[in-house]
């Protein structure tokens, strides 16, 4: 974290919300949420929408109209989260003293805490819709760690980027390619660790195991809040790279 006495140059210094450790923690939370919904909430992944579109198409092909229509709910929740994450950032900055990125992580913490209070008998759809909603906002908000494009709720992009830069390294032997490969592999590892920890905790705590995702998110929230109120308070209008 930048020291409180250091003067930031907005053209040269990355914002706290662009730091790689922030993305590593978000990846851990993303893997945790994905494992939770799969293990305890109907065997589905709510971090992205490819599976929902595939399952909806299968249901339509089998003539299961009600089942097909259900998938429109998580898809719509994901769509709404993306749209809201584009509309709200400016308003959040103008009305308060924190960035949208910080507000979003705080909102995620509140939603996940409330979801953890639900009894295991509650309809799975509540968790599906809520997690789709916050996952889409997180994915659309945290887009680039320093100079590397990122996705914080699934691994496909990181696997793709690893393959791209391994190919580049084979062609050019450029050392920068190895740095990017290491970064993407580290993000995948963080995602996997989140899922692994969730798999251990779910049998022990049931639905309240979802609160495990609050730990990395709380670290991110405190880190970003400190930056907004102290080290980066003069740069709230600065747009993170990748946006």
PDB file of N, CA and C in Angstrom, residues 154-223:
ATOM      1  N   UNK A 154     -13.931 -15.976 -13.108  1.00  0.00           N
ATOM      2  CA  UNK A 154     -13.739 -17.247 -13.803  1.00  0.00           C
ATOM      3  C   UNK A 154     -12.322 -17.307 -14.353  1.00  0.00           C
ATOM      4  N   UNK A 155     -11.909 -18.494 -14.811  1.00  0.00           N
ATOM      5  CA  UNK A 155     -10.506 -18.723 -15.179  1.00  0.00           C
ATOM      6  C   UNK A 155     -10.252 -18.776 -16.685  1.00  0.00           C
ATOM      7  N   UNK A 156     -11.295 -18.795 -17.488  1.00  0.00           N
ATOM      8  CA  UNK A 156     -11.112 -18.992 -18.933  1.00  0.00           C
ATOM      9  C   UNK A 156     -10.154 -17.976 -19.526  1.00  0.00           C
ATOM     10  N   UNK A 157     -10.324 -16.704 -19.175  1.00  0.00           N
ATOM     11  CA  UNK A 157      -9.453 -15.662 -19.722  1.00  0.00           C
ATOM     12  C   UNK A 157      -8.007 -15.880 -19.314  1.00  0.00           C
ATOM     13  N   UNK A 158      -7.796 -16.282 -18.065  1.00  0.00           N
ATOM     14  CA  UNK A 158      -6.425 -16.473 -17.590  1.00  0.00           C
ATOM     15  C   UNK A 158      -5.766 -17.663 -18.283  1.00  0.00           C
ATOM     16  N   UNK A 159      -6.530 -18.713 -18.518  1.00  0.00           N
ATOM     17  CA  UNK A 159      -5.992 -19.861 -19.245  1.00  0.00           C
ATOM     18  C   UNK A 159      -5.655 -19.463 -20.681  1.00  0.00           C
ATOM     19  N   UNK A 160      -6.541 -18.690 -21.293  1.00  0.00           N
ATOM     20  CA  UNK A 160      -6.313 -18.209 -22.662  1.00  0.00           C
ATOM     21  C   UNK A 160      -5.050 -17.348 -22.736  1.00  0.00           C
ATOM     22  N   UNK A 161      -4.924 -16.397 -21.796  1.00  0.00           N
ATOM     23  CA  UNK A 161      -3.764 -15.506 -21.797  1.00  0.00           C
ATOM     24  C   UNK A 161      -2.467 -16.275 -21.550  1.00  0.00           C
ATOM     25  N   UNK A 162      -2.545 -17.301 -20.712  1.00  0.00           N
ATOM     26  CA  UNK A 162      -1.359 -18.130 -20.474  1.00  0.00           C
ATOM     27  C   UNK A 162      -0.911 -18.796 -21.769  1.00  0.00           C
ATOM     28  N   UNK A 163      -1.871 -19.348 -22.514  1.00  0.00           N
ATOM     29  CA  UNK A 163      -1.536 -19.977 -23.791  1.00  0.00           C
ATOM     30  C   UNK A 163      -0.974 -18.986 -24.791  1.00  0.00           C
ATOM     31  N   UNK A 164      -1.559 -17.784 -24.840  1.00  0.00           N
ATOM     32  CA  UNK A 164      -1.092 -16.746 -25.769  1.00  0.00           C
ATOM     33  C   UNK A 164       0.360 -16.387 -25.488  1.00  0.00           C
ATOM     34  N   UNK A 165       0.656 -16.114 -24.212  1.00  0.00           N
ATOM     35  CA  UNK A 165       2.007 -15.632 -23.901  1.00  0.00           C
ATOM     36  C   UNK A 165       3.038 -16.745 -23.884  1.00  0.00           C
ATOM     37  N   UNK A 166       2.608 -17.989 -23.685  1.00  0.00           N
ATOM     38  CA  UNK A 166       3.554 -19.091 -23.857  1.00  0.00           C
ATOM     39  C   UNK A 166       3.925 -19.216 -25.327  1.00  0.00           C
ATOM     40  N   UNK A 167       2.941 -19.040 -26.200  1.00  0.00           N
ATOM     41  CA  UNK A 167       3.226 -19.041 -27.637  1.00  0.00           C
ATOM     42  C   UNK A 167       4.147 -17.909 -28.031  1.00  0.00           C
ATOM     43  N   UNK A 168       3.915 -16.727 -27.452  1.00  0.00           N
ATOM     44  CA  UNK A 168       4.791 -15.575 -27.745  1.00  0.00           C
ATOM     45  C   UNK A 168       6.210 -15.842 -27.269  1.00  0.00           C
ATOM     46  N   UNK A 169       6.322 -16.468 -26.082  1.00  0.00           N
ATOM     47  CA  UNK A 169       7.658 -16.727 -25.562  1.00  0.00           C
ATOM     48  C   UNK A 169       8.396 -17.726 -26.454  1.00  0.00           C
ATOM     49  N   UNK A 170       7.708 -18.745 -26.935  1.00  0.00           N
ATOM     50  CA  UNK A 170       8.336 -19.724 -27.824  1.00  0.00           C
ATOM     51  C   UNK A 170       8.865 -19.039 -29.075  1.00  0.00           C
ATOM     52  N   UNK A 171       8.141 -18.024 -29.559  1.00  0.00           N
ATOM     53  CA  UNK A 171       8.539 -17.318 -30.773  1.00  0.00           C
ATOM     54  C   UNK A 171       9.656 -16.310 -30.530  1.00  0.00           C
ATOM     55  N   UNK A 172       9.560 -15.553 -29.400  1.00  0.00           N
ATOM     56  CA  UNK A 172      10.452 -14.406 -29.212  1.00  0.00           C
ATOM     57  C   UNK A 172      11.421 -14.540 -28.054  1.00  0.00           C
ATOM     58  N   UNK A 173      11.153 -15.479 -27.111  1.00  0.00           N
ATOM     59  CA  UNK A 173      11.936 -15.621 -25.877  1.00  0.00           C
ATOM     60  C   UNK A 173      11.935 -14.332 -25.060  1.00  0.00           C
ATOM     61  N   UNK A 174      10.871 -13.563 -25.156  1.00  0.00           N
ATOM     62  CA  UNK A 174      10.749 -12.305 -24.423  1.00  0.00           C
ATOM     63  C   UNK A 174      10.453 -12.589 -22.950  1.00  0.00           C
ATOM     64  N   UNK A 175      11.280 -12.013 -22.055  1.00  0.00           N
ATOM     65  CA  UNK A 175      11.121 -12.269 -20.621  1.00  0.00           C
ATOM     66  C   UNK A 175       9.783 -11.750 -20.102  1.00  0.00           C
ATOM     67  N   UNK A 176       9.247 -10.695 -20.728  1.00  0.00           N
ATOM     68  CA  UNK A 176       7.971 -10.144 -20.282  1.00  0.00           C
ATOM     69  C   UNK A 176       6.841 -11.163 -20.416  1.00  0.00           C
ATOM     70  N   UNK A 177       6.966 -12.045 -21.399  1.00  0.00           N
ATOM     71  CA  UNK A 177       5.945 -13.078 -21.572  1.00  0.00           C
ATOM     72  C   UNK A 177       5.886 -13.990 -20.358  1.00  0.00           C
ATOM     73  N   UNK A 178       7.046 -14.327 -19.790  1.00  0.00           N
ATOM     74  CA  UNK A 178       7.058 -15.193 -18.619  1.00  0.00           C
ATOM     75  C   UNK A 178       6.426 -14.510 -17.418  1.00  0.00           C
ATOM     76  N   UNK A 179       6.605 -13.187 -17.301  1.00  0.00           N
ATOM     77  CA  UNK A 179       5.986 -12.452 -16.196  1.00  0.00           C
ATOM     78  C   UNK A 179       4.472 -12.535 -16.290  1.00  0.00           C
ATOM     79  N   UNK A 180       3.959 -12.399 -17.501  1.00  0.00           N
ATOM     80  CA  UNK A 180       2.506 -12.463 -17.689  1.00  0.00           C
ATOM     81  C   UNK A 180       1.988 -13.887 -17.469  1.00  0.00           C
ATOM     82  N   UNK A 181       2.753 -14.869 -17.933  1.00  0.00           N
ATOM     83  CA  UNK A 181       2.364 -16.265 -17.711  1.00  0.00           C
ATOM     84  C   UNK A 181       2.264 -16.538 -16.207  1.00  0.00           C
ATOM     85  N   UNK A 182       3.268 -16.098 -15.464  1.00  0.00           N
ATOM     86  CA  UNK A 182       3.281 -16.317 -14.014  1.00  0.00           C
ATOM     87  C   UNK A 182       2.102 -15.628 -13.341  1.00  0.00           C
ATOM     88  N   UNK A 183       1.769 -14.419 -13.799  1.00  0.00           N
ATOM     89  CA  UNK A 183       0.652 -13.678 -13.213  1.00  0.00           C
ATOM     90  C   UNK A 183      -0.663 -14.419 -13.425  1.00  0.00           C
ATOM     91  N   UNK A 184      -0.896 -14.875 -14.646  1.00  0.00           N
ATOM     92  CA  UNK A 184      -2.154 -15.566 -14.944  1.00  0.00           C
ATOM     93  C   UNK A 184      -2.235 -16.914 -14.238  1.00  0.00           C
ATOM     94  N   UNK A 185      -1.126 -17.636 -14.160  1.00  0.00           N
ATOM     95  CA  UNK A 185      -1.135 -18.910 -13.442  1.00  0.00           C
ATOM     96  C   UNK A 185      -1.391 -18.691 -11.948  1.00  0.00           C
ATOM     97  N   UNK A 186      -0.849 -17.607 -11.408  1.00  0.00           N
ATOM     98  CA  UNK A 186      -1.082 -17.287 -10.006  1.00  0.00           C
ATOM     99  C   UNK A 186      -2.553 -16.994  -9.748  1.00  0.00           C
ATOM    100  N   UNK A 187      -3.205 -16.264 -10.669  1.00  0.00           N
ATOM    101  CA  UNK A 187      -4.628 -15.967 -10.520  1.00  0.00           C
ATOM    102  C   UNK A 187      -5.463 -17.247 -10.572  1.00  0.00           C
ATOM    103  N   UNK A 188      -5.108 -18.156 -11.475  1.00  0.00           N
ATOM    104  CA  UNK A 188      -5.811 -19.437 -11.550  1.00  0.00           C
ATOM    105  C   UNK A 188      -5.643 -20.207 -10.244  1.00  0.00           C
ATOM    106  N   UNK A 189      -4.428 -20.179  -9.692  1.00  0.00           N
ATOM    107  CA  UNK A 189      -4.169 -20.871  -8.426  1.00  0.00           C
ATOM    108  C   UNK A 189      -5.008 -20.278  -7.298  1.00  0.00           C
ATOM    109  N   UNK A 190      -5.141 -18.955  -7.272  1.00  0.00           N
ATOM    110  CA  UNK A 190      -5.953 -18.306  -6.233  1.00  0.00           C
ATOM    111  C   UNK A 190      -7.412 -18.712  -6.357  1.00  0.00           C
ATOM    112  N   UNK A 191      -7.907 -18.798  -7.579  1.00  0.00           N
ATOM    113  CA  UNK A 191      -9.285 -19.229  -7.823  1.00  0.00           C
ATOM    114  C   UNK A 191      -9.475 -20.655  -7.314  1.00  0.00           C
ATOM    115  N   UNK A 192      -8.518 -21.512  -7.631  1.00  0.00           N
ATOM    116  CA  UNK A 192      -8.595 -22.923  -7.215  1.00  0.00           C
ATOM    117  C   UNK A 192      -8.526 -23.056  -5.702  1.00  0.00           C
ATOM    118  N   UNK A 193      -7.695 -22.252  -5.057  1.00  0.00           N
ATOM    119  CA  UNK A 193      -7.593 -22.294  -3.592  1.00  0.00           C
ATOM    120  C   UNK A 193      -8.928 -21.903  -2.956  1.00  0.00           C
ATOM    121  N   UNK A 194      -9.586 -20.876  -3.531  1.00  0.00           N
ATOM    122  CA  UNK A 194     -10.894 -20.487  -3.024  1.00  0.00           C
ATOM    123  C   UNK A 194     -11.878 -21.636  -3.095  1.00  0.00           C
ATOM    124  N   UNK A 195     -11.902 -22.333  -4.220  1.00  0.00           N
ATOM    125  CA  UNK A 195     -12.793 -23.480  -4.370  1.00  0.00           C
ATOM    126  C   UNK A 195     -12.438 -24.609  -3.424  1.00  0.00           C
ATOM    127  N   UNK A 196     -11.149 -24.849  -3.236  1.00  0.00           N
ATOM    128  CA  UNK A 196     -10.696 -25.930  -2.342  1.00  0.00           C
ATOM    129  C   UNK A 196     -11.122 -25.652  -0.903  1.00  0.00           C
ATOM    130  N   UNK A 197     -10.900 -24.428  -0.438  1.00  0.00           N
ATOM    131  CA  UNK A 197     -11.273 -24.075   0.938  1.00  0.00           C
ATOM    132  C   UNK A 197     -12.782 -24.212   1.129  1.00  0.00           C
ATOM    133  N   UNK A 198     -13.542 -23.784   0.126  1.00  0.00           N
ATOM    134  CA  UNK A 198     -14.999 -23.897   0.205  1.00  0.00           C
ATOM    135  C   UNK A 198     -15.422 -25.358   0.314  1.00  0.00           C
ATOM    136  N   UNK A 199     -14.783 -26.229  -0.456  1.00  0.00           N
ATOM    137  CA  UNK A 199     -15.117 -27.650  -0.426  1.00  0.00           C
ATOM    138  C   UNK A 199     -14.854 -28.261   0.951  1.00  0.00           C
ATOM    139  N   UNK A 200     -13.861 -27.747   1.653  1.00  0.00           N
ATOM    140  CA  UNK A 200     -13.562 -28.235   3.007  1.00  0.00           C
ATOM    141  C   UNK A 200     -14.582 -27.720   4.018  1.00  0.00           C
ATOM    142  N   UNK A 201     -15.001 -26.458   3.860  1.00  0.00           N
ATOM    143  CA  UNK A 201     -15.867 -25.825   4.858  1.00  0.00           C
ATOM    144  C   UNK A 201     -17.349 -26.148   4.692  1.00  0.00           C
ATOM    145  N   UNK A 202     -17.785 -26.411   3.454  1.00  0.00           N
ATOM    146  CA  UNK A 202     -19.214 -26.650   3.226  1.00  0.00           C
ATOM    147  C   UNK A 202     -19.780 -27.812   4.051  1.00  0.00           C
ATOM    148  N   UNK A 203     -19.114 -28.971   4.103  1.00  0.00           N
ATOM    149  CA  UNK A 203     -19.665 -30.060   4.923  1.00  0.00           C
ATOM    150  C   UNK A 203     -19.714 -29.720   6.410  1.00  0.00           C
ATOM    151  N   UNK A 204     -18.869 -28.800   6.856  1.00  0.00           N
ATOM    152  CA  UNK A 204     -18.799 -28.448   8.270  1.00  0.00           C
ATOM    153  C   UNK A 204     -19.840 -27.415   8.677  1.00  0.00           C
ATOM    154  N   UNK A 205     -20.090 -26.442   7.783  1.00  0.00           N
ATOM    155  CA  UNK A 205     -20.925 -25.306   8.163  1.00  0.00           C
ATOM    156  C   UNK A 205     -22.186 -25.142   7.326  1.00  0.00           C
ATOM    157  N   UNK A 206     -22.381 -25.978   6.329  1.00  0.00           N
ATOM    158  CA  UNK A 206     -23.580 -25.849   5.508  1.00  0.00           C
ATOM    159  C   UNK A 206     -23.650 -24.492   4.821  1.00  0.00           C
ATOM    160  N   UNK A 207     -24.840 -23.903   4.778  1.00  0.00           N
ATOM    161  CA  UNK A 207     -25.026 -22.633   4.085  1.00  0.00           C
ATOM    162  C   UNK A 207     -24.199 -21.497   4.629  1.00  0.00           C
ATOM    163  N   UNK A 208     -23.866 -21.546   5.910  1.00  0.00           N
ATOM    164  CA  UNK A 208     -23.062 -20.475   6.505  1.00  0.00           C
ATOM    165  C   UNK A 208     -21.607 -20.526   6.036  1.00  0.00           C
ATOM    166  N   UNK A 209     -21.245 -21.596   5.353  1.00  0.00           N
ATOM    167  CA  UNK A 209     -19.890 -21.660   4.788  1.00  0.00           C
ATOM    168  C   UNK A 209     -19.664 -20.548   3.779  1.00  0.00           C
ATOM    169  N   UNK A 210     -20.736 -19.995   3.238  1.00  0.00           N
ATOM    170  CA  UNK A 210     -20.601 -18.885   2.281  1.00  0.00           C
ATOM    171  C   UNK A 210     -19.864 -17.711   2.900  1.00  0.00           C
ATOM    172  N   UNK A 211     -19.951 -17.583   4.221  1.00  0.00           N
ATOM    173  CA  UNK A 211     -19.271 -16.483   4.888  1.00  0.00           C
ATOM    174  C   UNK A 211     -17.754 -16.562   4.758  1.00  0.00           C
ATOM    175  N   UNK A 212     -17.239 -17.718   4.367  1.00  0.00           N
ATOM    176  CA  UNK A 212     -15.795 -17.817   4.146  1.00  0.00           C
ATOM    177  C   UNK A 212     -15.321 -16.873   3.062  1.00  0.00           C
ATOM    178  N   UNK A 213     -16.197 -16.596   2.085  1.00  0.00           N
ATOM    179  CA  UNK A 213     -15.825 -15.669   1.012  1.00  0.00           C
ATOM    180  C   UNK A 213     -15.686 -14.243   1.522  1.00  0.00           C
ATOM    181  N   UNK A 214     -16.243 -13.961   2.706  1.00  0.00           N
ATOM    182  CA  UNK A 214     -16.162 -12.613   3.261  1.00  0.00           C
ATOM    183  C   UNK A 214     -14.748 -12.257   3.696  1.00  0.00           C
ATOM    184  N   UNK A 215     -13.920 -13.261   3.964  1.00  0.00           N
ATOM    185  CA  UNK A 215     -12.570 -12.972   4.464  1.00  0.00           C
ATOM    186  C   UNK A 215     -11.720 -12.258   3.409  1.00  0.00           C
ATOM    187  N   UNK A 216     -11.534 -12.829   2.196  1.00  0.00           N
ATOM    188  CA  UNK A 216     -10.763 -12.084   1.189  1.00  0.00           C
ATOM    189  C   UNK A 216     -11.445 -10.776   0.788  1.00  0.00           C
ATOM    190  N   UNK A 217     -12.779 -10.772   0.736  1.00  0.00           N
ATOM    191  CA  UNK A 217     -13.482  -9.548   0.360  1.00  0.00           C
ATOM    192  C   UNK A 217     -13.301  -8.458   1.410  1.00  0.00           C
ATOM    193  N   UNK A 218     -13.278  -8.835   2.687  1.00  0.00           N
ATOM    194  CA  UNK A 218     -13.078  -7.852   3.748  1.00  0.00           C
ATOM    195  C   UNK A 218     -11.683  -7.229   3.667  1.00  0.00           C
ATOM    196  N   UNK A 219     -10.688  -8.052   3.351  1.00  0.00           N
ATOM    197  CA  UNK A 219      -9.321  -7.521   3.192  1.00  0.00           C
ATOM    198  C   UNK A 219      -9.283  -6.519   2.046  1.00  0.00           C
ATOM    199  N   UNK A 220      -9.926  -6.868   0.929  1.00  0.00           N
ATOM    200  CA  UNK A 220      -9.985  -5.952  -0.218  1.00  0.00           C
ATOM    201  C   UNK A 220     -10.701  -4.671   0.163  1.00  0.00           C
ATOM    202  N   UNK A 221     -11.826  -4.779   0.850  1.00  0.00           N
ATOM    203  CA  UNK A 221     -12.616  -3.598   1.212  1.00  0.00           C
ATOM    204  C   UNK A 221     -11.813  -2.636   2.091  1.00  0.00           C
ATOM    205  N   UNK A 222     -11.166  -3.154   3.124  1.00  0.00           N
ATOM    206  CA  UNK A 222     -10.376  -2.303   4.019  1.00  0.00           C
ATOM    207  C   UNK A 222      -9.232  -1.642   3.258  1.00  0.00           C
ATOM    208  N   UNK A 223      -8.581  -2.393   2.406  1.00  0.00           N
ATOM    209  CA  UNK A 223      -7.467  -1.868   1.601  1.00  0.00           C
ATOM    210  C   UNK A 223      -7.937  -0.723   0.701  1.00  0.00           C
TER     211      UNK A 223
END
